[in-house]
Amino acid sequence: MSDSAAIEAPLESQPGPVVPRSRGLGLTLTILALSIGAGCAVQAAFGPVQEFARTDLNLSDMQMGLVQGMATAIPAALLSIPIGWMADHSNRVRIMLVLAVLWSVGAAASAFATSFEMLFAARMLSALGLTVVLPVAISIAADICPPDKRGRSLLLLSMGKVVGIALAFALGGTLFGILSARTEPLFGMAAWRVTQLIFAGGSALLVLPLLMLREPVRQEVEKTAVGFQASMQALWDRRGLLAPLFVGQIAVIMADASAGIWATPVLMRTYGLQPAEFGGWMGLVLLGSGLIGTIAGGIAADAGLKRGGGRGLLISAVIASAIGVPAALFPIMPGVPGFALMLTALLLAGTATGLITATAIAVLVPNQFRALCLGSFVVVGSFIGFGVAPSLVTIISERVGGEGALAPALAGVGLASSLLSLIAFALAARAAPKQA
């Protein structure tokens, strides 16, 4: 089988354990990772400048929490299951192309928002593409990799996400500092708006390699009914494993999403820093925690699966989630170094558990239910993790002391979420089969 055929095999090809050669496999995974990284970058680039957007548009913390949280949750909740179903039964590469266009247009629209409503709508459009693309990409990656290498293959996709977010903070903060120092605004626009526009253009260029890909052969297809109702029933039959697995990872998302959204305001309000002062090292924190967490998660997933099947795989998630419990206290550390160290640990643990969870679904759930399962997870995870948790932080802070109480409120939500994830992953590990 040639390298080009490895990434161009049509959906109708004969079933079987067809595995691409390493170069074709690496090219496909790299393109998928690059696309995910581009989407994550345009979404995360709003983080370093959100305080300036809030001031420019005269928004409250609650409104900004909705823009950063619920705007992500709503499209994921509405479309993740339908798109997951489509990914199980249609051309996934074409779906990814459409989603990439949506997040690039949404990011560009954010630059021209003049009200809360317009900004919310633009962020929804951007999130619509990004939040549902991961199940599609994971489904493709699972079909081009043998089961015992899926942890390492998903590692590369996770690295794309990590690098995209890290570059967004590092380059976004630096770019904003350069633009805000100009005597005359570039394009006559505020610096935070131009930053969003530049990232949107960069994303549009980085997703072009998706045009090189073709739909891969589907592997491990069970000979059972694949109607929507039958698929949902198949997932329900696996609820003993999937329910605690979902709760565990959703709780991780709650802690990590709240941290990602509110870390910048805490740094500015509590520690008195500006984006140009923390953008660089925050980028390193995100990059370092993401890369280490991704590598550790991928290696632990494959090693755990080899030693103890599904149960061994999920024991790794239990260990990682335990690290996140004390790390959730990062917002109330007495100094910036402690803040950075604990945030690194929290994000490292979250990245590792995310990859382990994705690997567990890729290995333990049959092909024709896999993307639907991931889509169902995105629905609940996005709505609670991105929609509820960030707003919960603002509700608690307003109750206990207003904007000045943001740091302890963030620590409280993160600690409770991390404890919940530890308990849930322990239950999932008990329910997992000893043999995958």
Coordinates of C-alpha atoms in Angstrom, one line a residue:
M1 CA 0.0 0.0 0.0
S2 CA 1.5 3.4 -1.0
D3 CA 1.8 6.3 1.4
S4 CA -0.6 8.4 -0.7
A5 CA -3.1 5.6 -0.6
A6 CA -2.8 5.5 3.2
I7 CA -4.5 8.9 3.4
E8 CA -6.7 8.6 0.3
A9 CA -8.5 5.3 0.9
P10 CA -12.2 5.7 0.2
L11 CA -14.9 4.9 2.6
E12 CA -16.2 2.1 0.5
S13 CA -12.9 0.1 0.6
Q14 CA -12.9 -3.4 1.9
P15 CA -13.0 -3.6 5.7
G16 CA -10.1 -5.1 7.6
P17 CA -7.1 -4.1 9.7
V18 CA -5.7 -1.8 7.1
V19 CA -3.0 0.3 8.7
P20 CA -1.2 3.1 6.8
R21 CA 2.5 3.2 6.5
S22 CA 4.3 5.4 9.1
R23 CA 4.9 8.3 6.7
G24 CA 1.3 8.4 5.4
L25 CA 0.0 8.0 9.0
G26 CA 2.3 10.8 10.3
L27 CA 1.2 13.2 7.5
T28 CA -2.5 12.6 8.2
L29 CA -2.1 13.0 12.0
T30 CA 0.1 16.1 11.5
I31 CA -2.6 17.8 9.3
L32 CA -5.3 16.9 11.8
A33 CA -3.2 18.3 14.7
L34 CA -2.3 21.5 12.7
S35 CA -6.0 22.1 12.1
I36 CA -7.0 21.6 15.7
G37 CA -4.1 23.8 16.8
A38 CA -5.3 26.6 14.5
G39 CA -8.8 26.4 15.9
C40 CA -7.7 26.3 19.5
A41 CA -5.4 29.3 18.8
V42 CA -8.2 31.6 17.5
Q43 CA -10.4 30.6 20.4
A44 CA -7.8 31.1 23.0
A45 CA -6.4 34.3 21.6
F46 CA -9.4 36.1 23.2
G47 CA -8.1 35.2 26.6
P48 CA -5.2 37.6 27.0
V49 CA -7.2 40.6 25.8
Q50 CA -10.6 39.8 27.4
E51 CA -10.3 42.5 30.1
F52 CA -9.7 45.1 27.4
A53 CA -12.7 43.9 25.4
R54 CA -14.8 43.9 28.6
T55 CA -13.8 47.6 29.2
D56 CA -14.2 48.6 25.6
L57 CA -17.7 47.1 25.4
N58 CA -18.7 48.0 29.0
L59 CA -19.4 44.4 30.0
S60 CA -19.8 42.9 33.5
D61 CA -18.0 39.9 34.7
M62 CA -21.2 37.9 34.3
Q63 CA -21.5 38.9 30.7
M64 CA -17.9 38.1 30.0
G65 CA -18.4 34.7 31.7
L66 CA -21.3 34.1 29.3
V67 CA -19.2 35.2 26.3
Q68 CA -16.3 32.9 27.3
G69 CA -18.5 30.0 28.6
M70 CA -22.1 29.7 27.5
A71 CA -21.2 30.9 24.0
T72 CA -19.0 27.8 23.8
A73 CA -21.5 25.5 25.5
I74 CA -24.7 26.3 23.4
P75 CA -23.4 25.3 19.9
A76 CA -21.7 22.2 21.4
A77 CA -24.9 21.2 23.2
L78 CA -27.1 21.6 20.1
L79 CA -24.8 20.1 17.4
S80 CA -22.3 17.7 18.9
I81 CA -24.6 14.7 18.8
P82 CA -25.9 15.4 15.2
I83 CA -22.3 16.0 14.0
G84 CA -21.1 12.9 15.9
W85 CA -23.8 10.9 14.1
M86 CA -22.7 12.4 10.8
A87 CA -19.1 11.5 11.5
D88 CA -20.0 7.9 12.1
H89 CA -21.9 7.6 8.8
S90 CA -20.5 10.2 6.3
N91 CA -17.3 11.9 5.1
R92 CA -15.4 13.2 8.2
V93 CA -12.8 15.2 6.3
R94 CA -15.5 17.3 4.6
I95 CA -17.1 17.9 8.0
M96 CA -13.7 19.1 9.3
L97 CA -13.4 21.6 6.4
V98 CA -16.8 23.1 7.1
L99 CA -16.0 23.4 10.8
A100 CA -12.7 25.1 10.1
V101 CA -14.4 27.7 8.0
L102 CA -16.9 28.4 10.8
W103 CA -14.3 29.0 13.5
S104 CA -12.2 31.3 11.3
V105 CA -15.3 33.4 10.3
G106 CA -16.4 33.5 14.0
A107 CA -13.0 34.7 15.1
A108 CA -13.0 37.4 12.5
A109 CA -16.5 38.5 13.5
S110 CA -15.3 38.9 17.1
A111 CA -13.1 41.8 15.9
F112 CA -16.1 43.8 14.7
A113 CA -18.4 43.2 17.7
T114 CA -19.9 46.4 19.1
S115 CA -22.1 44.9 21.8
F116 CA -22.5 42.0 24.1
E117 CA -25.0 40.4 21.8
M118 CA -22.7 40.6 18.7
L119 CA -19.7 39.4 20.6
F120 CA -21.7 36.5 22.1
A121 CA -22.9 35.5 18.6
A122 CA -19.4 35.7 17.1
R123 CA -17.9 33.6 19.9
M124 CA -20.7 31.1 19.4
L125 CA -19.9 30.8 15.7
S126 CA -16.2 30.3 16.5
A127 CA -16.9 27.7 19.2
L128 CA -19.4 25.9 17.0
G129 CA -16.5 24.8 14.7
L130 CA -13.9 24.1 17.4
T131 CA -15.9 22.3 20.1
V132 CA -17.3 19.6 17.8
V133 CA -14.2 19.1 15.6
L134 CA -12.3 16.9 18.2
P135 CA -14.7 13.9 18.0
V136 CA -14.4 14.0 14.2
A137 CA -10.6 14.2 14.3
I138 CA -10.4 11.4 16.9
S139 CA -12.7 9.2 14.8
I140 CA -10.4 9.7 11.8
A141 CA -7.2 9.0 13.9
A142 CA -8.7 5.9 15.5
D143 CA -9.3 4.4 12.0
I144 CA -5.7 4.9 10.8
C145 CA -4.0 3.6 13.9
P146 CA -3.9 0.1 15.4
P147 CA -5.5 -0.1 18.9
D148 CA -2.2 -0.5 20.8
K149 CA -0.9 2.8 19.3
R150 CA -4.0 4.9 19.6
G151 CA -2.8 6.6 22.8
R152 CA 0.3 7.9 21.0
S153 CA -1.7 8.9 17.9
L154 CA -4.2 10.9 20.0
L155 CA -1.1 12.4 21.7
L156 CA -0.3 14.2 18.5
L157 CA -3.8 15.6 18.2
S158 CA -3.6 16.7 21.8
M159 CA -0.3 18.4 21.2
G160 CA -1.9 20.4 18.3
K161 CA -4.4 21.7 20.8
V162 CA -1.8 22.4 23.4
V163 CA 0.6 24.3 21.1
G164 CA -2.3 26.3 19.6
I165 CA -3.5 27.5 23.0
A166 CA 0.1 28.2 24.2
L167 CA 0.9 30.2 21.1
A168 CA -2.3 32.1 21.4
F169 CA -1.3 33.4 24.9
A170 CA 2.3 34.0 24.1
L171 CA 1.8 35.6 20.7
G172 CA -1.5 37.2 21.6
G173 CA -0.1 39.0 24.6
T174 CA 3.0 40.1 22.7
L175 CA 1.0 41.2 19.7
F176 CA -1.5 43.1 21.8
G177 CA 1.4 44.9 23.5
I178 CA 2.9 45.9 20.2
L179 CA -0.4 47.1 18.7
S180 CA -1.4 49.0 21.8
A181 CA 1.9 50.9 21.8
R182 CA 1.3 52.3 18.3
T183 CA 0.6 56.0 18.2
E184 CA -2.1 55.4 15.6
P185 CA -4.4 52.3 15.8
L186 CA -3.8 49.8 13.0
F187 CA -6.8 49.8 10.7
G188 CA -8.3 52.4 13.0
M189 CA -9.3 49.5 15.4
A190 CA -8.6 48.8 19.0
A191 CA -5.6 46.6 19.6
W192 CA -7.7 43.7 21.0
R193 CA -9.8 43.7 17.8
V194 CA -6.8 43.7 15.5
T195 CA -5.3 40.8 17.5
Q196 CA -8.5 38.8 16.9
L197 CA -8.4 39.6 13.2
I198 CA -4.8 38.5 12.7
F199 CA -5.4 35.2 14.4
A200 CA -8.5 34.6 12.3
G201 CA -6.4 35.1 9.1
G202 CA -3.7 32.8 10.3
S203 CA -6.2 30.1 11.1
A204 CA -7.7 30.2 7.6
L205 CA -4.2 29.6 6.2
L206 CA -3.3 26.8 8.5
V207 CA -6.4 24.6 7.8
L208 CA -5.7 24.6 4.0
P209 CA -3.8 21.2 4.3
L210 CA -7.1 19.5 5.1
L211 CA -7.8 19.7 1.4
M212 CA -5.0 17.0 1.0
L213 CA -6.9 14.4 3.0
R214 CA -9.3 11.7 1.9
E215 CA -11.7 9.6 4.0
P216 CA -9.9 6.6 5.6
V217 CA -11.2 3.0 5.8
R218 CA -13.4 2.4 8.9
Q219 CA -12.0 -0.3 11.2
E220 CA -13.6 -2.5 13.9
V221 CA -17.2 -2.1 12.7
E222 CA -19.6 -4.4 14.6
K223 CA -22.3 -6.1 12.5
T224 CA -25.2 -4.7 14.4
A225 CA -28.0 -2.2 13.6
V226 CA -26.6 1.3 13.3
G227 CA -29.8 3.4 13.4
F228 CA -29.7 6.4 15.7
Q229 CA -31.9 4.8 18.3
A230 CA -29.9 1.5 18.2
S231 CA -26.7 3.5 18.6
M232 CA -28.0 5.4 21.6
Q233 CA -29.2 2.2 23.1
A234 CA -25.7 0.7 22.6
L235 CA -24.2 3.6 24.5
W236 CA -26.8 3.3 27.2
D237 CA -26.0 -0.4 27.6
R238 CA -22.4 0.7 28.4
R239 CA -23.6 3.3 31.0
G240 CA -21.8 1.5 33.9
L241 CA -18.5 2.5 32.3
L242 CA -19.4 5.6 30.4
A243 CA -21.4 7.5 33.1
P244 CA -18.6 7.8 35.6
L245 CA -16.1 8.3 32.8
F246 CA -18.1 11.2 31.5
V247 CA -18.6 12.7 35.0
G248 CA -14.9 12.4 35.7
Q249 CA -13.8 14.2 32.5
I250 CA -16.6 16.8 32.7
A251 CA -15.4 17.7 36.2
V252 CA -11.9 18.1 34.8
I253 CA -13.2 20.4 32.1
M254 CA -15.0 22.5 34.8
A255 CA -11.8 23.1 36.6
D256 CA -9.7 23.7 33.5
A257 CA -12.2 25.8 31.7
S258 CA -12.7 28.0 34.7
A259 CA -9.0 28.4 35.1
G260 CA -8.4 29.2 31.4
I261 CA -11.2 31.8 31.4
W262 CA -10.5 33.6 34.7
A263 CA -6.7 33.3 35.0
T264 CA -6.1 36.5 33.1
P265 CA -8.5 38.7 35.2
V266 CA -7.0 37.2 38.4
L267 CA -3.5 38.0 37.2
M268 CA -4.5 41.6 36.4
R269 CA -6.7 42.3 39.4
T270 CA -4.9 40.3 42.2
Y271 CA -1.3 40.4 41.1
G272 CA -1.4 43.7 39.1
L273 CA 0.1 42.3 35.8
Q274 CA -0.6 43.4 32.2
P275 CA -0.9 41.0 29.2
A276 CA 2.6 41.9 27.9
E277 CA 4.0 41.0 31.4
F278 CA 2.4 37.6 31.7
G279 CA 1.6 36.6 28.1
G280 CA 5.0 35.0 27.5
W281 CA 5.3 33.0 30.7
M282 CA 1.6 32.0 30.5
G283 CA 2.3 30.7 27.1
L284 CA 5.2 28.6 28.5
V285 CA 2.9 27.3 31.3
L286 CA 0.3 26.3 28.8
L287 CA 2.8 24.8 26.4
G288 CA 4.8 23.0 29.1
S289 CA 1.9 21.6 31.0
G290 CA 0.2 20.6 27.8
L291 CA 3.2 18.8 26.2
I292 CA 4.1 17.0 29.4
G293 CA 0.5 16.1 30.1
T294 CA 0.0 14.9 26.6
I295 CA 3.1 12.8 26.5
A296 CA 2.5 11.4 29.9
G297 CA -1.1 10.7 29.2
G298 CA -0.4 9.0 25.9
I299 CA 2.4 6.8 27.3
A300 CA 0.3 6.0 30.4
A301 CA -2.8 5.1 28.3
D302 CA -0.9 2.6 26.1
A303 CA 1.0 1.2 29.1
G304 CA -2.1 0.9 31.2
L305 CA -4.0 -0.8 28.4
K306 CA -1.2 -3.3 27.9
R307 CA -0.9 -4.1 31.5
G308 CA -4.5 -4.2 32.7
G309 CA -6.8 -3.6 29.7
G310 CA -9.5 -1.0 30.2
R311 CA -9.1 -1.0 33.9
G312 CA -5.4 -0.4 33.8
L313 CA -6.0 2.4 31.2
L314 CA -8.3 4.3 33.6
I315 CA -6.2 3.9 36.7
S316 CA -3.9 6.3 35.0
A317 CA -6.7 8.8 34.9
V318 CA -7.3 8.3 38.7
I319 CA -3.6 9.2 39.4
A320 CA -3.7 12.3 37.1
S321 CA -6.9 13.6 38.6
A322 CA -5.5 13.2 42.1
I323 CA -2.7 15.7 41.1
G324 CA -5.4 18.3 40.2
V325 CA -7.0 18.4 43.7
P326 CA -4.3 20.6 45.4
A327 CA -3.3 22.3 42.2
A328 CA -6.8 23.8 41.9
L329 CA -5.8 26.3 44.7
F330 CA -3.5 28.2 42.2
P331 CA -5.6 31.5 42.3
I332 CA -4.9 32.0 46.0
M333 CA -1.2 31.4 46.0
P334 CA 0.7 34.1 47.8
G335 CA 2.9 35.0 44.8
V336 CA 3.1 34.7 41.0
P337 CA 5.6 31.8 41.1
G338 CA 3.2 29.7 43.2
F339 CA 0.3 30.7 40.9
A340 CA 2.3 29.6 37.8
L341 CA 3.5 26.3 39.4
M342 CA 0.1 25.2 40.7
L343 CA -1.7 26.2 37.4
T344 CA 0.9 24.2 35.5
A345 CA 0.1 21.1 37.6
L346 CA -3.7 21.6 37.2
L347 CA -3.5 21.9 33.4
L348 CA -1.0 19.1 33.2
A349 CA -3.3 16.7 35.0
G350 CA -6.3 17.9 33.0
T351 CA -4.5 17.3 29.7
A352 CA -3.4 13.8 30.7
T353 CA -6.9 12.8 31.8
G354 CA -8.4 14.2 28.6
L355 CA -6.2 12.1 26.4
I356 CA -6.7 9.0 28.6
T357 CA -10.5 9.5 28.4
A358 CA -10.4 9.9 24.6
T359 CA -8.2 6.8 24.3
A360 CA -10.6 4.8 26.5
I361 CA -13.5 5.7 24.2
A362 CA -11.4 5.0 21.1
V363 CA -10.5 1.5 22.4
L364 CA -13.6 0.4 24.3
V365 CA -16.4 1.8 22.2
P366 CA -17.1 0.2 18.7
N367 CA -16.5 2.2 15.6
Q368 CA -20.0 2.9 14.5
F369 CA -20.9 4.4 18.0
R370 CA -17.5 6.1 18.7
A371 CA -18.0 9.6 17.3
L372 CA -21.6 9.6 18.6
C373 CA -20.2 8.7 22.0
L374 CA -17.6 11.5 21.8
G375 CA -20.3 13.9 20.5
S376 CA -22.5 13.1 23.5
F377 CA -19.7 13.7 25.8
V378 CA -19.0 17.1 24.2
V379 CA -22.6 18.1 24.6
V380 CA -22.7 17.5 28.4
G381 CA -19.0 18.4 28.9
S382 CA -19.3 21.7 27.0
F383 CA -22.6 22.8 28.6
I384 CA -21.5 22.1 32.2
G385 CA -17.7 22.6 31.8
F386 CA -17.8 25.7 29.6
G387 CA -21.3 27.0 30.3
V388 CA -22.0 26.4 33.9
A389 CA -18.6 26.4 35.7
P390 CA -17.3 29.9 34.5
S391 CA -20.6 31.5 35.4
L392 CA -20.7 29.7 38.7
V393 CA -17.4 31.4 39.5
T394 CA -18.8 34.8 38.9
I395 CA -22.0 34.0 40.9
I396 CA -20.0 32.9 43.9
S397 CA -17.6 35.9 43.6
E398 CA -20.5 38.4 43.5
R399 CA -22.1 36.7 46.5
V400 CA -19.0 36.8 48.7
G401 CA -17.4 40.1 47.7
G402 CA -17.8 41.3 44.1
E403 CA -15.0 41.5 41.5
G404 CA -12.3 41.4 44.2
A405 CA -13.4 37.9 45.3
L406 CA -12.8 36.3 41.9
A407 CA -9.6 34.5 43.0
P408 CA -11.1 32.6 46.0
A409 CA -14.3 31.8 44.0
L410 CA -12.2 30.3 41.2
A411 CA -10.2 28.3 43.7
G412 CA -13.4 26.9 45.3
V413 CA -15.0 25.8 42.1
G414 CA -11.7 24.2 40.9
L415 CA -11.2 22.3 44.2
A416 CA -14.8 20.9 44.2
S417 CA -14.5 19.9 40.5
S418 CA -11.2 18.2 41.0
L419 CA -12.4 16.2 44.0
L420 CA -15.5 15.1 41.9
S421 CA -13.2 14.0 39.0
L422 CA -11.1 11.9 41.3
I423 CA -14.1 10.0 42.7
A424 CA -15.7 9.5 39.3
F425 CA -12.5 8.2 37.6
A426 CA -12.1 5.7 40.4
L427 CA -15.6 4.4 39.8
A428 CA -15.0 4.2 36.0
A429 CA -11.8 2.2 36.6
R430 CA -13.8 -0.3 38.7
A431 CA -16.4 -0.7 35.9
A432 CA -13.9 -1.0 33.1
P433 CA -13.2 -4.4 31.5
K434 CA -9.9 -6.0 32.4
Q435 CA -9.4 -6.9 28.8
A436 CA -10.0 -4.2 26.1

